[in-house]
Amino acid sequence: MLKQKLVITLPIIVIAVIFVFSLTMIPSINPSPKNLPIAIVNEDQGAEVPNQGQVNRGDLIAQNLQAITSANPAQGQAIKWISVGSSDEVKAGLDNQEYYAALVIPKNFSTNQVSLRTPEPSSPQIHIYINQGMNTLASNMAGQILNQVVDGINTKLRTDLLASYDQLGGTVTTKQAAALASPIVKEVTNVNVTGANSASGNAPVSMFQPIWIGSIVGGMVFLLTRNKLIFATRKEKLRANMLQFIWGIVIALFAGYSLTWFADIWGLNIPQFNNTALFLSISFLSFFLMISAVFSWIGLSGSGIFMLFLFFGAPLLSMPPEFLSSFYQNWILSWLPMGFMVKGLREIFFFGNGLSMNHATTALVGIGLISLIVLLASSLKLSAKPKQEVELQTEI
């Protein structure tokens, strides 16, 4: 047996396979954000300060924040600060998944900050919004960054207040002393909340694998069944392809509703059962048609393509795009068909959107339609086997 070439080269083959699949670890090794979009709203109307005139502390904070860069400037900014006009606008942007978090400076910020030097201080507030449903990893990091920013402002303001109290003789009222503990009050609000039993916000990702594997198995079963049949004419093959499409719709409904039901039984929080099940059915049908189309032209060898999609794509689905290199963002993540499924489920699970022709659904329908055309086009291709058998029957 050791004389067989395949056995001798087996160590090299194993190393090559391990190398290829080890590439899946690259995106998750020491991920760091780049241009993480965080909104900042400055509604501060300013205040009159003796001997200084009109001042606007909110403007100063906004300018300082936008000057922040990542620890390694050569890699660009870690945060992309986006100025937004009002609280209503930023809330709409959070719902549209434009920002992972937002910092809002209210109208009376300067007035309250100036009052900290008076006997009757009123602590200014800063509002922080964390967009949990957009991506758990990115939103948590954005929240940590904003909390650290406000803590840094508090530390500097506390130092300035102590210096001003010293200049006034060191007399501090009990209210001023209480305000020194935290001169600026943080009000943190989680929006589009992932809630409990959501796989730590990764429920949409966890539902991808059963649908994808089921689509591959469905396509393989149809392929193996069709290989046993003999199509004498293109019309017969077209009829078989249409039957596969119609039967695929039925299977997709079974797949979508069964997975939703199973997930609900296992304890996953399903906020909209029917919308979730129908969207999963659309996802299954889209993947099933795409896989069937490839199988119809290159046969069972096409299964390797979709297994590679699984191994290389699955680790990326839970990663925010801003944590990936430009290569993975532009050439891998943006081309993954399962990414549209995850995005659509996020909108249903965490953003309260029902089933609609949004970007994710439109993309999946588009993939399904193109795949259907490719599948039907394979009817024009007849294998040599049926021709030979038809000729043989004619001679007999």
CSV table of C-alpha atoms in Angstrom, one decimal:
chain,number,residue,atom,x,y,z
A,1,MET,CA,0.0,0.0,0.0
A,2,LEU,CA,2.9,2.4,0.8
A,3,LYS,CA,3.9,2.1,-2.9
A,4,GLN,CA,0.7,3.8,-4.0
A,5,LYS,CA,1.4,7.4,-5.1
A,6,LEU,CA,-1.7,8.8,-3.4
A,7,VAL,CA,-0.7,7.3,0.0
A,8,ILE,CA,2.9,8.7,-0.4
A,9,THR,CA,1.6,12.2,-1.1
A,10,LEU,CA,-1.1,12.1,1.6
A,11,PRO,CA,1.0,14.2,4.1
A,12,ILE,CA,1.3,16.9,1.5
A,13,ILE,CA,-2.4,16.7,0.7
A,14,VAL,CA,-3.3,17.0,4.4
A,15,ILE,CA,-1.0,20.0,4.9
A,16,ALA,CA,-2.5,21.7,1.9
A,17,VAL,CA,-6.1,21.1,3.1
A,18,ILE,CA,-5.2,22.4,6.6
A,19,PHE,CA,-3.5,25.4,5.1
A,20,VAL,CA,-6.6,26.3,3.0
A,21,PHE,CA,-9.0,26.0,5.9
A,22,SER,CA,-6.7,27.7,8.3
A,23,LEU,CA,-7.3,30.8,6.2
A,24,THR,CA,-10.7,31.0,7.8
A,25,MET,CA,-9.0,32.1,11.1
A,26,ILE,CA,-7.5,35.3,9.6
A,27,PRO,CA,-10.5,37.6,10.0
A,28,SER,CA,-11.0,36.7,13.7
A,29,ILE,CA,-7.4,37.1,14.7
A,30,ASN,CA,-7.0,40.4,16.6
A,31,PRO,CA,-9.8,42.2,14.9
A,32,SER,CA,-9.7,46.0,15.3
A,33,PRO,CA,-12.2,48.6,14.1
A,34,LYS,CA,-11.6,51.0,11.3
A,35,ASN,CA,-14.0,53.9,10.6
A,36,LEU,CA,-16.7,52.6,13.0
A,37,PRO,CA,-19.6,55.0,12.4
A,38,ILE,CA,-20.7,56.8,15.5
A,39,ALA,CA,-23.1,59.8,15.4
A,40,ILE,CA,-22.7,63.0,17.4
A,41,VAL,CA,-25.5,65.5,17.9
A,42,ASN,CA,-24.8,68.9,19.5
A,43,GLU,CA,-28.0,70.7,20.4
A,44,ASP,CA,-26.3,72.9,23.0
A,45,GLN,CA,-27.5,76.5,22.7
A,46,GLY,CA,-24.6,77.9,24.7
A,47,ALA,CA,-24.6,80.1,27.8
A,48,GLU,CA,-23.4,83.5,28.9
A,49,VAL,CA,-20.3,83.4,31.2
A,50,PRO,CA,-19.1,86.5,33.1
A,51,ASN,CA,-15.9,88.0,31.6
A,52,GLN,CA,-16.1,85.4,28.7
A,53,GLY,CA,-19.3,86.2,26.9
A,54,GLN,CA,-21.2,83.6,25.1
A,55,VAL,CA,-19.7,80.1,25.2
A,56,ASN,CA,-20.8,76.8,23.8
A,57,ARG,CA,-19.2,73.8,25.6
A,58,GLY,CA,-21.0,71.4,23.4
A,59,ASP,CA,-19.2,72.8,20.3
A,60,LEU,CA,-15.9,72.3,22.1
A,61,ILE,CA,-16.6,68.7,23.0
A,62,ALA,CA,-17.8,67.9,19.5
A,63,GLN,CA,-14.6,69.4,18.0
A,64,ASN,CA,-12.4,67.5,20.4
A,65,LEU,CA,-14.1,64.2,19.7
A,66,GLN,CA,-13.8,64.5,16.0
A,67,ALA,CA,-10.1,65.0,16.4
A,68,ILE,CA,-9.7,61.6,18.0
A,69,THR,CA,-7.9,59.0,15.9
A,70,SER,CA,-7.0,55.4,16.5
A,71,ALA,CA,-4.0,54.3,18.5
A,72,ASN,CA,-2.1,53.6,15.2
A,73,PRO,CA,-2.6,56.6,12.9
A,74,ALA,CA,-1.1,54.7,10.0
A,75,GLN,CA,-4.1,52.5,9.9
A,76,GLY,CA,-6.6,55.4,9.7
A,77,GLN,CA,-9.3,56.4,12.2
A,78,ALA,CA,-10.8,53.8,14.4
A,79,ILE,CA,-13.9,55.9,14.7
A,80,LYS,CA,-15.8,57.8,12.0
A,81,TRP,CA,-17.6,60.6,13.8
A,82,ILE,CA,-20.7,61.7,11.9
A,83,SER,CA,-22.3,65.0,12.8
A,84,VAL,CA,-26.1,64.8,12.8
A,85,GLY,CA,-28.5,67.8,13.1
A,86,SER,CA,-31.0,66.6,15.8
A,87,SER,CA,-32.0,63.9,18.1
A,88,ASP,CA,-34.9,62.9,15.8
A,89,GLU,CA,-32.5,62.5,12.9
A,90,VAL,CA,-30.0,60.4,14.8
A,91,LYS,CA,-32.8,58.1,16.1
A,92,ALA,CA,-33.9,57.6,12.5
A,93,GLY,CA,-30.3,56.8,11.5
A,94,LEU,CA,-30.0,54.3,14.3
A,95,ASP,CA,-33.2,52.6,13.1
A,96,ASN,CA,-31.8,52.6,9.5
A,97,GLN,CA,-28.6,50.9,10.8
A,98,GLU,CA,-26.4,53.9,9.9
A,99,TYR,CA,-24.6,54.1,13.3
A,100,TYR,CA,-23.5,51.7,16.0
A,101,ALA,CA,-24.0,54.3,18.7
A,102,ALA,CA,-24.7,58.0,19.1
A,103,LEU,CA,-23.7,60.8,21.6
A,104,VAL,CA,-26.2,63.6,22.1
A,105,ILE,CA,-25.4,66.9,23.8
A,106,PRO,CA,-28.7,68.5,25.0
A,107,LYS,CA,-29.7,72.1,24.6
A,108,ASN,CA,-29.0,73.2,28.2
A,109,PHE,CA,-25.5,71.5,28.4
A,110,SER,CA,-23.5,74.8,28.6
A,111,THR,CA,-26.0,76.4,31.0
A,112,ASN,CA,-25.8,73.5,33.4
A,113,GLN,CA,-22.1,73.2,33.2
A,114,VAL,CA,-21.7,76.9,34.0
A,115,SER,CA,-23.9,76.4,37.0
A,116,LEU,CA,-21.4,73.9,38.5
A,117,ARG,CA,-19.4,76.9,39.7
A,118,THR,CA,-22.4,78.4,41.5
A,119,PRO,CA,-23.8,77.5,44.9
A,120,GLU,CA,-26.8,75.9,43.2
A,121,PRO,CA,-25.2,73.5,40.6
A,122,SER,CA,-27.1,71.5,38.1
A,123,SER,CA,-25.2,68.6,36.5
A,124,PRO,CA,-25.2,68.7,32.7
A,125,GLN,CA,-26.2,65.5,30.9
A,126,ILE,CA,-24.9,63.6,27.9
A,127,HIS,CA,-27.1,61.0,26.2
A,128,ILE,CA,-25.5,57.9,24.8
A,129,TYR,CA,-27.5,55.6,22.5
A,130,ILE,CA,-26.2,52.0,21.8
A,131,ASN,CA,-27.6,50.3,18.7
A,132,GLN,CA,-27.6,46.8,20.0
A,133,GLY,CA,-29.4,45.1,17.1
A,134,MET,CA,-27.0,46.3,14.4
A,135,ASN,CA,-24.1,44.2,15.6
A,136,THR,CA,-23.4,43.1,19.2
A,137,LEU,CA,-19.6,43.3,18.9
A,138,ALA,CA,-19.4,46.7,17.2
A,139,SER,CA,-22.2,48.3,19.3
A,140,ASN,CA,-20.6,47.1,22.6
A,141,MET,CA,-17.2,48.5,21.5
A,142,ALA,CA,-18.9,51.8,20.4
A,143,GLY,CA,-20.6,52.0,23.8
A,144,GLN,CA,-17.3,51.4,25.6
A,145,ILE,CA,-15.6,54.1,23.6
A,146,LEU,CA,-18.4,56.7,24.3
A,147,ASN,CA,-18.3,55.8,28.0
A,148,GLN,CA,-14.6,56.3,28.1
A,149,VAL,CA,-14.9,59.6,26.3
A,150,VAL,CA,-17.4,61.0,28.8
A,151,ASP,CA,-15.3,59.7,31.7
A,152,GLY,CA,-12.4,61.6,30.3
A,153,ILE,CA,-14.4,64.7,30.0
A,154,ASN,CA,-15.6,64.3,33.6
A,155,THR,CA,-12.0,63.9,34.8
A,156,LYS,CA,-10.9,67.1,33.1
A,157,LEU,CA,-14.0,69.0,34.2
A,158,ARG,CA,-13.5,67.9,37.8
A,159,THR,CA,-9.9,69.2,37.7
A,160,ASP,CA,-11.0,72.5,36.3
A,161,LEU,CA,-13.8,72.8,39.0
A,162,LEU,CA,-11.3,72.2,41.8
A,163,ALA,CA,-9.0,74.8,40.5
A,164,SER,CA,-11.8,77.3,40.3
A,165,TYR,CA,-12.9,76.5,43.8
A,166,ASP,CA,-9.4,77.1,45.0
A,167,GLN,CA,-9.4,80.5,43.4
A,168,LEU,CA,-12.6,81.3,45.3
A,169,GLY,CA,-11.0,80.5,48.6
A,170,GLY,CA,-11.6,76.7,48.7
A,171,THR,CA,-15.2,77.0,50.0
A,172,VAL,CA,-17.5,74.3,48.5
A,173,THR,CA,-21.1,73.8,49.2
A,174,THR,CA,-22.5,70.3,49.8
A,175,LYS,CA,-24.3,70.4,46.5
A,176,GLN,CA,-21.1,71.4,44.7
A,177,ALA,CA,-19.2,68.6,46.5
A,178,ALA,CA,-21.9,66.1,45.3
A,179,ALA,CA,-21.6,67.4,41.8
A,180,LEU,CA,-17.8,66.9,41.8
A,181,ALA,CA,-18.3,63.1,42.0
A,182,SER,CA,-19.7,63.1,38.5
A,183,PRO,CA,-19.9,66.6,37.0
A,184,ILE,CA,-21.5,65.2,33.8
A,185,VAL,CA,-24.3,62.7,34.1
A,186,LYS,CA,-24.3,59.9,31.5
A,187,GLU,CA,-27.7,58.6,30.4
A,188,VAL,CA,-27.2,55.4,28.4
A,189,THR,CA,-30.0,54.0,26.4
A,190,ASN,CA,-30.0,50.7,24.4
A,191,VAL,CA,-32.0,51.0,21.2
A,192,ASN,CA,-33.1,48.1,18.9
A,193,VAL,CA,-32.5,45.9,21.9
A,194,THR,CA,-31.5,42.3,21.2
A,195,GLY,CA,-33.2,41.1,24.4
A,196,ALA,CA,-32.9,37.8,26.2
A,197,ASN,CA,-32.7,34.4,24.5
A,198,SER,CA,-31.2,35.9,21.3
A,199,ALA,CA,-27.9,34.0,21.3
A,200,SER,CA,-26.2,37.2,22.5
A,201,GLY,CA,-27.6,39.1,19.5
A,202,ASN,CA,-26.4,36.4,17.1
A,203,ALA,CA,-29.7,34.7,16.6
A,204,PRO,CA,-29.8,35.6,12.8
A,205,VAL,CA,-26.3,34.0,12.3
A,206,SER,CA,-27.3,30.9,14.3
A,207,MET,CA,-30.2,30.2,11.9
A,208,PHE,CA,-28.0,30.4,8.8
A,209,GLN,CA,-26.3,27.0,9.0
A,210,PRO,CA,-29.4,24.8,9.0
A,211,ILE,CA,-30.9,26.6,6.0
A,212,TRP,CA,-27.6,26.5,4.1
A,213,ILE,CA,-27.0,22.8,4.7
A,214,GLY,CA,-30.6,21.9,4.0
A,215,SER,CA,-30.3,23.7,0.7
A,216,ILE,CA,-27.2,21.7,-0.3
A,217,VAL,CA,-28.8,18.4,0.7
A,218,GLY,CA,-32.0,19.3,-1.2
A,219,GLY,CA,-30.0,20.1,-4.3
A,220,MET,CA,-27.9,17.0,-4.1
A,221,VAL,CA,-31.0,14.7,-3.7
A,222,PHE,CA,-32.6,16.2,-6.8
A,223,LEU,CA,-29.3,15.9,-8.7
A,224,LEU,CA,-28.9,12.2,-7.8
A,225,THR,CA,-32.6,11.5,-8.6
A,226,ARG,CA,-32.3,13.2,-12.0
A,227,ASN,CA,-29.1,11.3,-12.9
A,228,LYS,CA,-31.1,8.1,-12.8
A,229,LEU,CA,-33.6,9.5,-15.4
A,230,ILE,CA,-33.2,9.6,-19.1
A,231,PHE,CA,-34.4,12.7,-21.0
A,232,ALA,CA,-34.9,12.0,-24.7
A,233,THR,CA,-35.8,15.6,-25.5
A,234,ARG,CA,-35.1,19.1,-24.2
A,235,LYS,CA,-38.8,19.5,-23.5
A,236,GLU,CA,-38.7,16.6,-21.0
A,237,LYS,CA,-35.7,18.1,-19.3
A,238,LEU,CA,-37.4,21.5,-19.1
A,239,ARG,CA,-40.4,19.9,-17.6
A,240,ALA,CA,-38.2,18.2,-15.0
A,241,ASN,CA,-36.5,21.5,-14.1
A,242,MET,CA,-39.9,23.3,-13.7
A,243,LEU,CA,-41.0,20.4,-11.4
A,244,GLN,CA,-37.8,20.9,-9.4
A,245,PHE,CA,-38.6,24.6,-9.0
A,246,ILE,CA,-42.2,24.0,-8.0
A,247,TRP,CA,-41.2,21.2,-5.5
A,248,GLY,CA,-38.5,23.6,-4.3
A,249,ILE,CA,-41.1,26.1,-3.2
A,250,VAL,CA,-42.9,23.4,-1.2
A,251,ILE,CA,-39.7,22.3,0.4
A,252,ALA,CA,-38.8,25.9,1.2
A,253,LEU,CA,-42.0,26.4,3.1
A,254,PHE,CA,-41.4,23.3,5.1
A,255,ALA,CA,-37.8,24.3,5.8
A,256,GLY,CA,-38.7,27.9,6.8
A,257,TYR,CA,-41.6,27.0,9.1
A,258,SER,CA,-39.9,23.9,10.7
A,259,LEU,CA,-36.7,25.8,11.5
A,260,THR,CA,-38.6,28.7,13.1
A,261,TRP,CA,-40.7,26.2,15.1
A,262,PHE,CA,-37.6,24.2,16.2
A,263,ALA,CA,-35.8,27.4,17.2
A,264,ASP,CA,-38.8,28.5,19.2
A,265,ILE,CA,-39.0,25.2,21.0
A,266,TRP,CA,-35.2,25.3,21.8
A,267,GLY,CA,-35.8,28.6,23.5
A,268,LEU,CA,-34.7,31.2,20.9
A,269,ASN,CA,-36.8,34.4,21.0
A,270,ILE,CA,-38.8,34.6,17.8
A,271,PRO,CA,-40.6,38.0,17.8
A,272,GLN,CA,-42.5,37.5,14.6
A,273,PHE,CA,-43.1,33.8,13.9
A,274,ASN,CA,-44.8,34.1,10.4
A,275,ASN,CA,-42.6,36.8,9.1
A,276,THR,CA,-39.5,34.9,10.3
A,277,ALA,CA,-40.7,31.6,8.8
A,278,LEU,CA,-41.6,33.2,5.4
A,279,PHE,CA,-38.3,35.0,5.2
A,280,LEU,CA,-36.4,31.8,5.9
A,281,SER,CA,-38.5,30.1,3.2
A,282,ILE,CA,-37.4,32.8,0.7
A,283,SER,CA,-33.8,32.3,1.8
A,284,PHE,CA,-34.0,28.6,1.5
A,285,LEU,CA,-35.6,28.8,-2.0
A,286,SER,CA,-33.0,31.3,-3.2
A,287,PHE,CA,-30.1,29.1,-2.0
A,288,PHE,CA,-31.8,25.9,-3.3
A,289,LEU,CA,-32.2,27.4,-6.8
A,290,MET,CA,-28.6,28.7,-6.8
A,291,ILE,CA,-27.2,25.3,-5.8
A,292,SER,CA,-29.5,23.5,-8.2
A,293,ALA,CA,-28.4,25.8,-11.0
A,294,VAL,CA,-24.7,25.1,-10.4
A,295,PHE,CA,-25.4,21.3,-10.1
A,296,SER,CA,-27.3,21.3,-13.3
A,297,TRP,CA,-24.2,22.4,-15.2
A,298,ILE,CA,-21.2,20.9,-13.4
A,299,GLY,CA,-22.8,18.1,-11.4
A,300,LEU,CA,-22.0,17.0,-7.8
A,301,SER,CA,-18.5,18.5,-7.9
A,302,GLY,CA,-20.2,21.9,-7.4
A,303,SER,CA,-20.9,20.9,-3.8
A,304,GLY,CA,-17.3,21.8,-2.9
A,305,ILE,CA,-18.0,25.4,-3.9
A,306,PHE,CA,-20.9,25.7,-1.4
A,307,MET,CA,-19.0,23.9,1.4
A,308,LEU,CA,-16.2,26.5,0.9
A,309,PHE,CA,-18.9,29.2,1.2
A,310,LEU,CA,-19.9,27.7,4.5
A,311,PHE,CA,-16.4,27.4,6.0
A,312,PHE,CA,-15.1,30.8,4.8
A,313,GLY,CA,-18.4,32.7,5.0
A,314,ALA,CA,-19.7,31.6,8.4
A,315,PRO,CA,-17.0,33.2,10.5
A,316,LEU,CA,-17.6,36.5,8.7
A,317,LEU,CA,-21.4,36.7,9.3
A,318,SER,CA,-21.1,37.8,12.9
A,319,MET,CA,-18.2,40.2,12.3
A,320,PRO,CA,-19.0,43.9,11.6
A,321,PRO,CA,-17.6,45.0,8.3
A,322,GLU,CA,-15.5,47.7,10.0
A,323,PHE,CA,-13.5,45.0,11.7
A,324,LEU,CA,-12.5,43.4,8.4
A,325,SER,CA,-9.8,44.4,5.9
A,326,SER,CA,-10.9,46.1,2.7
A,327,PHE,CA,-10.3,42.8,0.8
A,328,TYR,CA,-12.7,40.9,3.0
A,329,GLN,CA,-15.2,43.7,2.9
A,330,ASN,CA,-15.2,44.2,-0.8
A,331,TRP,CA,-14.4,40.8,-2.2
A,332,ILE,CA,-15.7,38.3,0.4
A,333,LEU,CA,-18.4,39.6,2.7
A,334,SER,CA,-20.3,41.7,0.0
A,335,TRP,CA,-20.5,38.6,-2.2
A,336,LEU,CA,-21.8,36.1,0.3
A,337,PRO,CA,-25.4,35.3,-0.5
A,338,MET,CA,-26.0,34.2,3.1
A,339,GLY,CA,-25.1,37.7,4.3
A,340,PHE,CA,-28.5,39.0,2.9
A,341,MET,CA,-30.3,36.3,5.0
A,342,VAL,CA,-28.6,37.4,8.2
A,343,LYS,CA,-29.2,41.1,7.5
A,344,GLY,CA,-32.9,40.5,6.8
A,345,LEU,CA,-33.3,38.4,10.0
A,346,ARG,CA,-31.7,41.2,12.0
A,347,GLU,CA,-34.3,43.7,10.7
A,348,ILE,CA,-37.1,41.3,11.7
A,349,PHE,CA,-35.7,40.3,15.0
A,350,PHE,CA,-34.2,43.5,16.4
A,351,PHE,CA,-35.6,46.4,14.4
A,352,GLY,CA,-39.3,45.5,14.4
A,353,ASN,CA,-39.6,45.4,10.6
A,354,GLY,CA,-42.0,42.9,9.1
A,355,LEU,CA,-41.5,41.0,5.9
A,356,SER,CA,-41.0,43.5,3.0
A,357,MET,CA,-39.2,44.0,-0.2
A,358,ASN,CA,-36.2,45.6,1.5
A,359,HIS,CA,-32.6,45.3,0.3
A,360,ALA,CA,-32.0,41.9,1.8
A,361,THR,CA,-35.3,40.4,0.5
A,362,THR,CA,-34.8,42.0,-2.9
A,363,ALA,CA,-31.2,40.6,-3.2
A,364,LEU,CA,-32.4,37.1,-2.2
A,365,VAL,CA,-35.3,37.2,-4.8
A,366,GLY,CA,-32.8,38.4,-7.4
A,367,ILE,CA,-30.4,35.5,-6.6
A,368,GLY,CA,-33.3,33.1,-6.9
A,369,LEU,CA,-34.6,34.5,-10.2
A,370,ILE,CA,-31.1,34.5,-11.9
A,371,SER,CA,-30.5,31.0,-10.6
A,372,LEU,CA,-33.9,29.9,-11.9
A,373,ILE,CA,-33.0,31.2,-15.4
A,374,VAL,CA,-29.7,29.4,-15.3
A,375,LEU,CA,-31.4,26.2,-14.1
A,376,LEU,CA,-34.0,26.3,-16.9
A,377,ALA,CA,-31.2,27.1,-19.4
A,378,SER,CA,-29.6,23.8,-18.6
A,379,SER,CA,-32.5,22.2,-20.3
A,380,LEU,CA,-30.8,23.1,-23.6
A,381,LYS,CA,-27.9,20.8,-22.6
A,382,LEU,CA,-28.5,17.1,-23.2
A,383,SER,CA,-26.1,14.5,-21.9
A,384,ALA,CA,-24.5,12.0,-24.2
A,385,LYS,CA,-26.1,9.1,-22.3
A,386,PRO,CA,-29.7,9.7,-23.4
A,387,LYS,CA,-28.7,10.3,-27.0
A,388,GLN,CA,-26.8,7.0,-27.1
A,389,GLU,CA,-29.7,5.1,-25.6
A,390,VAL,CA,-32.2,6.7,-28.0
A,391,GLU,CA,-30.0,5.8,-31.0
A,392,LEU,CA,-29.7,2.2,-29.7
A,393,GLN,CA,-33.4,1.9,-29.3
A,394,THR,CA,-33.8,3.2,-32.9
A,395,GLU,CA,-31.5,0.6,-34.3
A,396,ILE,CA,-33.3,-2.2,-32.5
